Amino acid sequence: MKNSSLPSIKTFGTGGTIASKGATSATTAGYSVGLTVDDLIEAVPSLTNKANLDFLQVSNVGSESLNYTQLIPLYHNISEALASDEYAGAVVTHGTDTMEETAFFLDLTINSEKPICIAGAMRPATATSADGPMNLYQAVSISASEKSLGRGTMITMNDRIASGFWTTKMNANSFDTFIADEQGYLGYFSNDDVGYYYPPVKPNGCQFFDASNLTDASEVPEVIILYSYQGVNPKLIVKAIEDLGAKGIVLAGSGADSWTTTGNIVNEEIFEEYNIPIIHSRRTVDGGVPRDDVPEWAIGSGYLNPQKSRILLQLCLYSGYSIDHISQFFPAFTVVEGW
Ligand code: GLU
């Protein structure tokens, strides 16, 4: 029975630690996915005071196994729910490892003022002091709050409300892992109240991509990330394009515009031969690659890390944009019109 005085929220389960069970209450590693999204909702009875919850299981895996095969239906289901008058917002339960990628993709493609909040957990549901139930409760509260309108896709973990566009998983193990060091948090969840530090605003560089006709993972162009290290093989880019069919490359350079000299010679030759976009991002957890700091055949990723750069480049390629046009989409240090 729906409570007509409460908003309705559609909740999508995808798997992850939040839906996992371990052997004992002290097991915090080596657990596996074993709960469905309705199990997660049932475990938090106080959710009925916050919202009417409908749910859909989109997948039930660790988020390292997610890809466009699951993301595309997730996107369509969320779009449909938010387009209807029935729902005030959406919640996604998700593994933490690639949560930032899903959040970034949804932030760029969902065309709605209604909030989407993604929550996960760092401890499985069976652990003492499991964090999942509170994270889910707070995610529903955030999406059910009118204060959350116009803020796009958010991530909530550990009482903090973070931007899906900027936030990164910084620590493989600790609770307080979702951070956007430079850009900060959007707000804080305190004693059953959603609080924001600023009025609603979209991040600079957060552009909308129309994915409404995207139906199959095969329609998304392959973009491969290459990781820098001392002695990185300069031919990896050749393999990525010629053997693996990459239509774009993201370089996780050692710093801001830092790829080996020999590698850059090969990269330039590849660019001239195939005319595909090559994004210079960084392997460092934070910082940026300025537009003016990269070779003329490359595009600086601005503040975006490699995994977010990959998704942005894929959406640009899917949209049929030219390399010149694509370069305008990467949030840069250099201020360009409208940013
Ligand atoms: N690797 C798993 C995942 O991302 C578990 C990690 C987690 O959810 O915290 O789904």
Coordinates of C-alpha atoms and ligand atoms in Angstrom, one line a residue:
M1 CA 0.0 0.0 0.0
K2 CA 1.4 3.3 -1.0
N3 CA 1.5 6.2 1.5
S4 CA 0.2 9.1 -0.6
S5 CA 1.9 11.7 1.6
L6 CA 5.3 10.3 0.7
P7 CA 7.2 10.6 -2.6
S8 CA 7.8 7.5 -4.6
I9 CA 11.4 6.5 -5.5
K10 CA 12.4 3.8 -7.9
T11 CA 15.4 1.8 -6.7
F12 CA 17.7 -0.1 -9.0
G13 CA 19.9 -2.9 -7.8
T14 CA 23.1 -3.8 -9.6
G15 CA 25.1 -5.8 -7.0
G16 CA 28.3 -4.9 -5.2
T17 CA 29.4 -5.2 -1.6
I18 CA 26.2 -3.6 -0.4
A19 CA 24.4 -6.8 -1.7
S20 CA 27.1 -9.2 -0.5
K21 CA 27.3 -11.8 2.2
G22 CA 30.4 -13.0 4.0
A23 CA 31.2 -16.2 5.9
T24 CA 31.1 -14.5 9.3
S25 CA 30.3 -11.2 10.9
A26 CA 34.0 -10.4 10.8
T27 CA 34.4 -11.1 7.1
T28 CA 35.3 -7.9 5.3
A29 CA 37.0 -9.4 2.3
G30 CA 36.5 -12.5 0.2
Y31 CA 32.7 -12.2 0.3
S32 CA 30.3 -12.5 -2.6
V33 CA 27.1 -11.0 -3.9
G34 CA 24.1 -12.8 -2.5
L35 CA 21.3 -10.3 -1.8
T36 CA 18.8 -8.7 -4.1
V37 CA 17.6 -5.1 -4.0
D38 CA 14.4 -6.1 -2.3
D39 CA 16.4 -7.8 0.4
L40 CA 18.4 -4.6 0.9
I41 CA 15.2 -2.5 1.2
E42 CA 13.6 -5.0 3.6
A43 CA 16.6 -4.8 5.9
V44 CA 15.9 -1.1 6.5
P45 CA 12.3 -0.9 7.8
S46 CA 12.5 2.9 8.4
L47 CA 12.7 3.5 4.7
T48 CA 8.9 3.3 4.7
N49 CA 8.9 6.6 6.6
K50 CA 10.8 8.3 3.8
A51 CA 9.3 7.1 0.5
N52 CA 7.3 4.5 -1.3
L53 CA 9.8 2.3 -2.9
D54 CA 9.5 0.3 -6.1
F55 CA 12.5 -1.6 -7.2
L56 CA 14.1 -3.3 -10.2
Q57 CA 17.1 -5.7 -10.3
V58 CA 19.2 -4.6 -13.3
S59 CA 22.1 -6.9 -12.5
N60 CA 23.6 -8.6 -9.4
V61 CA 27.4 -8.6 -9.8
G62 CA 30.5 -6.9 -8.6
S63 CA 30.8 -3.5 -10.3
E64 CA 34.1 -4.4 -12.0
S65 CA 31.9 -6.7 -14.2
L66 CA 29.5 -4.0 -15.3
N67 CA 29.7 -2.5 -18.7
Y68 CA 27.4 -1.0 -21.3
T69 CA 25.4 -4.2 -21.5
Q70 CA 24.0 -3.3 -18.0
L71 CA 24.5 0.5 -18.1
I72 CA 22.3 1.0 -21.2
P73 CA 19.2 -0.7 -19.7
L74 CA 19.9 1.0 -16.4
Y75 CA 19.9 4.4 -18.2
H76 CA 16.7 3.7 -20.0
N77 CA 14.9 2.4 -16.9
I78 CA 16.0 5.5 -14.9
S79 CA 15.0 7.8 -17.7
E80 CA 11.6 6.2 -18.0
A81 CA 11.0 6.4 -14.2
L82 CA 12.1 10.0 -13.9
A83 CA 10.0 11.0 -16.9
S84 CA 6.8 9.7 -15.2
D85 CA 4.9 11.7 -12.7
E86 CA 4.9 8.7 -10.4
Y87 CA 8.5 9.0 -9.2
A88 CA 10.3 11.9 -7.5
G89 CA 13.7 10.4 -7.9
A90 CA 15.8 7.3 -8.4
V91 CA 18.3 5.3 -6.3
V92 CA 20.9 2.9 -7.5
T93 CA 22.7 0.4 -5.3
H94 CA 26.0 -0.4 -6.8
G95 CA 29.5 -1.8 -6.1
T96 CA 31.9 0.9 -5.2
D97 CA 34.8 -0.1 -7.6
T98 CA 33.2 1.4 -10.7
M99 CA 30.4 3.4 -9.1
E100 CA 32.0 6.7 -10.3
E101 CA 31.8 5.5 -13.9
T102 CA 28.1 4.7 -13.7
A103 CA 27.5 8.0 -11.9
F104 CA 29.4 9.9 -14.5
F105 CA 27.6 8.2 -17.4
L106 CA 24.2 8.8 -15.9
D107 CA 25.1 12.5 -15.1
L108 CA 25.9 13.1 -18.7
T109 CA 22.9 11.2 -20.2
I110 CA 19.9 11.5 -18.0
N111 CA 17.8 14.5 -18.9
S112 CA 15.9 15.3 -15.7
E113 CA 15.8 17.7 -12.8
K114 CA 14.9 14.8 -10.5
P115 CA 17.7 13.4 -8.4
I116 CA 19.5 10.2 -8.9
C117 CA 21.5 9.0 -5.9
I118 CA 23.9 6.0 -6.0
A119 CA 24.9 4.2 -2.8
G120 CA 27.2 1.3 -2.1
A121 CA 29.0 -0.1 0.9
M122 CA 32.5 -1.0 1.9
R123 CA 31.4 -3.8 4.2
P124 CA 29.2 -6.6 3.2
A125 CA 25.7 -6.8 4.6
T126 CA 26.6 -9.6 7.0
A127 CA 29.4 -7.7 8.6
T128 CA 29.2 -6.1 12.1
S129 CA 28.7 -2.4 11.5
A130 CA 27.9 -2.9 7.8
D131 CA 27.6 0.5 6.2
G132 CA 25.1 -0.4 3.4
P133 CA 21.8 0.0 5.3
M134 CA 22.6 3.6 6.4
N135 CA 24.0 4.4 3.0
L136 CA 20.8 3.1 1.3
Y137 CA 18.6 5.0 3.8
Q138 CA 20.5 8.2 3.1
A139 CA 20.3 7.7 -0.6
V140 CA 16.6 7.3 -0.5
S141 CA 16.3 10.3 1.7
I142 CA 18.4 12.4 -0.6
S143 CA 16.4 11.4 -3.7
A144 CA 13.1 11.9 -1.9
S145 CA 14.1 15.5 -0.9
E146 CA 13.0 18.5 -2.9
K147 CA 16.3 20.0 -2.0
S148 CA 18.0 17.5 -4.3
L149 CA 16.3 18.8 -7.5
G150 CA 18.6 20.0 -10.2
R151 CA 21.7 18.4 -8.8
G152 CA 22.1 15.5 -11.3
T153 CA 23.6 12.2 -10.3
M154 CA 25.0 12.0 -6.8
I155 CA 26.9 9.5 -4.8
T156 CA 26.3 9.0 -1.1
M157 CA 28.4 7.1 1.3
N158 CA 29.4 7.6 4.9
D159 CA 27.0 10.6 5.5
R160 CA 28.5 12.6 2.6
I161 CA 26.8 13.7 -0.6
A162 CA 29.1 13.9 -3.5
S163 CA 29.0 14.9 -7.2
G164 CA 28.7 11.9 -9.5
F165 CA 30.6 14.0 -12.1
W166 CA 33.7 14.6 -10.0
T167 CA 33.9 12.0 -7.3
T168 CA 36.4 9.2 -7.4
K169 CA 37.0 6.1 -5.3
M170 CA 40.3 7.1 -3.6
N171 CA 40.9 4.1 -1.2
A172 CA 40.4 0.4 -2.0
N173 CA 39.4 -0.4 1.6
S174 CA 38.4 2.5 3.8
F175 CA 34.8 3.8 4.5
D176 CA 35.6 7.3 3.6
T177 CA 36.7 6.5 0.1
F178 CA 34.5 8.7 -2.2
I179 CA 36.2 12.0 -2.5
A180 CA 36.5 14.9 -5.0
D181 CA 39.6 16.4 -3.4
E182 CA 39.7 19.6 -5.4
Q183 CA 36.0 20.1 -6.0
G184 CA 34.7 19.1 -2.6
Y185 CA 31.4 17.6 -1.4
L186 CA 27.9 18.9 -2.3
G187 CA 26.5 18.3 1.2
Y188 CA 26.2 16.3 4.3
F189 CA 23.6 14.0 5.7
S190 CA 23.0 14.8 9.4
N191 CA 20.5 13.3 11.8
D192 CA 17.9 12.4 9.2
D193 CA 18.3 15.7 7.4
V194 CA 19.7 16.3 3.9
G195 CA 21.9 19.4 3.9
Y196 CA 23.6 21.1 0.9
Y197 CA 26.4 23.5 1.0
Y198 CA 25.4 25.3 -2.2
P199 CA 22.3 25.9 -4.3
P200 CA 21.8 23.4 -7.2
V201 CA 24.2 23.7 -10.0
K202 CA 25.7 21.5 -12.7
P203 CA 29.5 21.1 -12.7
N204 CA 31.4 23.1 -15.4
G205 CA 31.8 20.8 -18.3
C206 CA 28.9 18.6 -17.5
Q207 CA 27.2 18.5 -20.9
F208 CA 24.1 16.6 -21.9
F209 CA 24.4 13.7 -24.4
D210 CA 21.3 12.3 -26.0
A211 CA 21.5 8.5 -25.5
S212 CA 17.8 7.9 -26.0
N213 CA 18.4 5.9 -29.2
L214 CA 21.3 3.9 -27.7
T215 CA 20.1 0.3 -27.4
D216 CA 23.1 -2.0 -27.6
A217 CA 26.6 -2.0 -26.1
S218 CA 28.0 -2.6 -29.6
E219 CA 26.9 0.9 -30.6
V220 CA 29.3 2.5 -28.1
P221 CA 32.7 3.0 -29.7
E222 CA 35.7 1.2 -28.1
V223 CA 37.9 3.5 -26.2
I224 CA 41.0 2.0 -24.5
I225 CA 43.0 3.5 -21.6
L226 CA 46.7 3.0 -21.6
Y227 CA 48.6 3.4 -18.3
S228 CA 52.0 5.1 -18.1
Y229 CA 55.0 3.7 -16.2
Q230 CA 58.7 3.8 -16.6
G231 CA 59.5 1.9 -19.8
V232 CA 55.9 1.6 -21.0
N233 CA 55.8 -0.1 -24.4
P234 CA 55.2 2.6 -27.0
K235 CA 53.5 0.1 -29.3
L236 CA 50.5 -0.5 -27.0
I237 CA 48.6 2.2 -28.8
V238 CA 49.2 0.3 -32.1
K239 CA 47.8 -2.9 -30.6
A240 CA 44.9 -1.0 -29.1
I241 CA 43.9 0.3 -32.5
E242 CA 44.9 -2.3 -35.0
D243 CA 44.1 -5.5 -32.9
L244 CA 41.4 -4.3 -30.5
G245 CA 39.6 -1.8 -32.7
A246 CA 39.9 1.3 -30.5
K247 CA 38.3 4.3 -31.9
G248 CA 39.8 6.6 -29.3
I249 CA 42.6 6.4 -26.8
V250 CA 43.0 7.8 -23.3
L251 CA 46.5 8.0 -21.9
A252 CA 46.8 7.8 -18.1
G253 CA 50.1 9.7 -18.2
S254 CA 52.5 9.9 -15.3
G255 CA 51.7 13.5 -14.5
A256 CA 50.2 16.4 -16.4
D257 CA 51.0 15.7 -20.1
S258 CA 53.6 13.0 -19.3
W259 CA 54.1 10.2 -21.8
T260 CA 57.5 8.9 -22.9
T261 CA 59.3 10.6 -25.8
T262 CA 59.4 7.4 -27.9
G263 CA 55.7 6.8 -27.0
N264 CA 54.7 10.3 -28.1
I265 CA 56.5 9.7 -31.5
V266 CA 54.4 6.6 -32.0
N267 CA 51.3 8.3 -30.8
E268 CA 51.7 11.1 -33.3
E269 CA 52.3 8.7 -36.1
I270 CA 49.2 6.8 -35.1
F271 CA 47.2 10.0 -35.0
E272 CA 48.3 11.0 -38.5
E273 CA 47.5 7.5 -39.8
Y274 CA 44.1 6.9 -38.1
N275 CA 43.0 10.4 -37.1
I276 CA 41.5 9.2 -33.9
P277 CA 41.2 11.3 -30.7
I278 CA 44.0 10.8 -28.2
I279 CA 43.2 12.2 -24.7
H280 CA 46.0 12.9 -22.3
S281 CA 44.8 12.2 -18.8
R282 CA 46.9 11.3 -15.7
R283 CA 47.6 8.3 -13.5
T284 CA 47.8 10.5 -10.5
V285 CA 44.7 10.4 -8.4
D286 CA 44.1 14.2 -8.7
G287 CA 45.0 17.2 -10.7
G288 CA 44.5 18.0 -14.3
V289 CA 46.0 18.0 -17.8
P290 CA 45.7 21.5 -19.2
R291 CA 44.6 22.0 -22.8
D292 CA 47.7 24.0 -23.6
D293 CA 50.1 21.5 -22.2
V294 CA 49.6 18.6 -24.6
P295 CA 51.0 18.0 -28.1
E296 CA 48.8 19.6 -30.8
W297 CA 47.5 16.2 -32.0
A298 CA 46.3 15.4 -28.4
I299 CA 43.5 16.7 -26.2
G300 CA 44.1 17.5 -22.5
S301 CA 41.6 15.8 -20.3
G302 CA 41.3 18.8 -18.1
Y303 CA 40.3 17.7 -14.6
L304 CA 38.9 14.4 -15.7
N305 CA 40.6 11.1 -14.7
P306 CA 41.1 8.4 -17.3
Q307 CA 37.9 6.4 -16.5
K308 CA 35.7 9.5 -16.7
S309 CA 37.6 10.7 -19.8
R310 CA 36.9 7.4 -21.5
I311 CA 33.2 7.6 -21.0
L312 CA 33.1 11.3 -22.1
L313 CA 35.1 10.4 -25.3
Q314 CA 32.8 7.4 -26.0
L315 CA 29.7 9.6 -25.7
C316 CA 31.4 12.2 -28.0
L317 CA 32.3 9.5 -30.6
Y318 CA 28.8 8.0 -30.3
S319 CA 27.4 11.4 -31.0
G320 CA 29.5 11.7 -34.2
Y321 CA 31.6 14.7 -33.1
S322 CA 34.7 15.7 -34.8
I323 CA 38.1 15.8 -33.0
D324 CA 37.9 19.6 -32.8
H325 CA 34.5 19.5 -31.4
I326 CA 35.5 16.7 -28.9
S327 CA 38.3 18.9 -27.5
Q328 CA 35.7 21.4 -26.4
F329 CA 34.1 18.9 -24.1
F330 CA 37.0 18.3 -21.7
P331 CA 36.8 20.7 -18.8
A332 CA 39.9 22.7 -19.1
F333 CA 42.0 25.0 -17.0
T334 CA 41.7 27.5 -19.9
V335 CA 38.4 29.2 -19.4
V336 CA 36.2 28.7 -22.5
E337 CA 32.9 30.4 -23.2
G338 CA 30.1 29.2 -21.0
W339 CA 32.3 27.4 -18.4
Ligands
GLU1 N1 34.4 -5.2 -6.3 C1 33.1 -5.2 -5.8 C2 32.3 -4.1 -6.6 O1 32.7 -3.1 -6.9 C3 33.0 -5.0 -4.4 C4 33.5 -3.6 -3.9 C5 32.5 -2.8 -3.3 O2 31.3 -2.8 -3.7 O3 32.8 -2.1 -2.4 O4 31.1 -4.4 -6.7

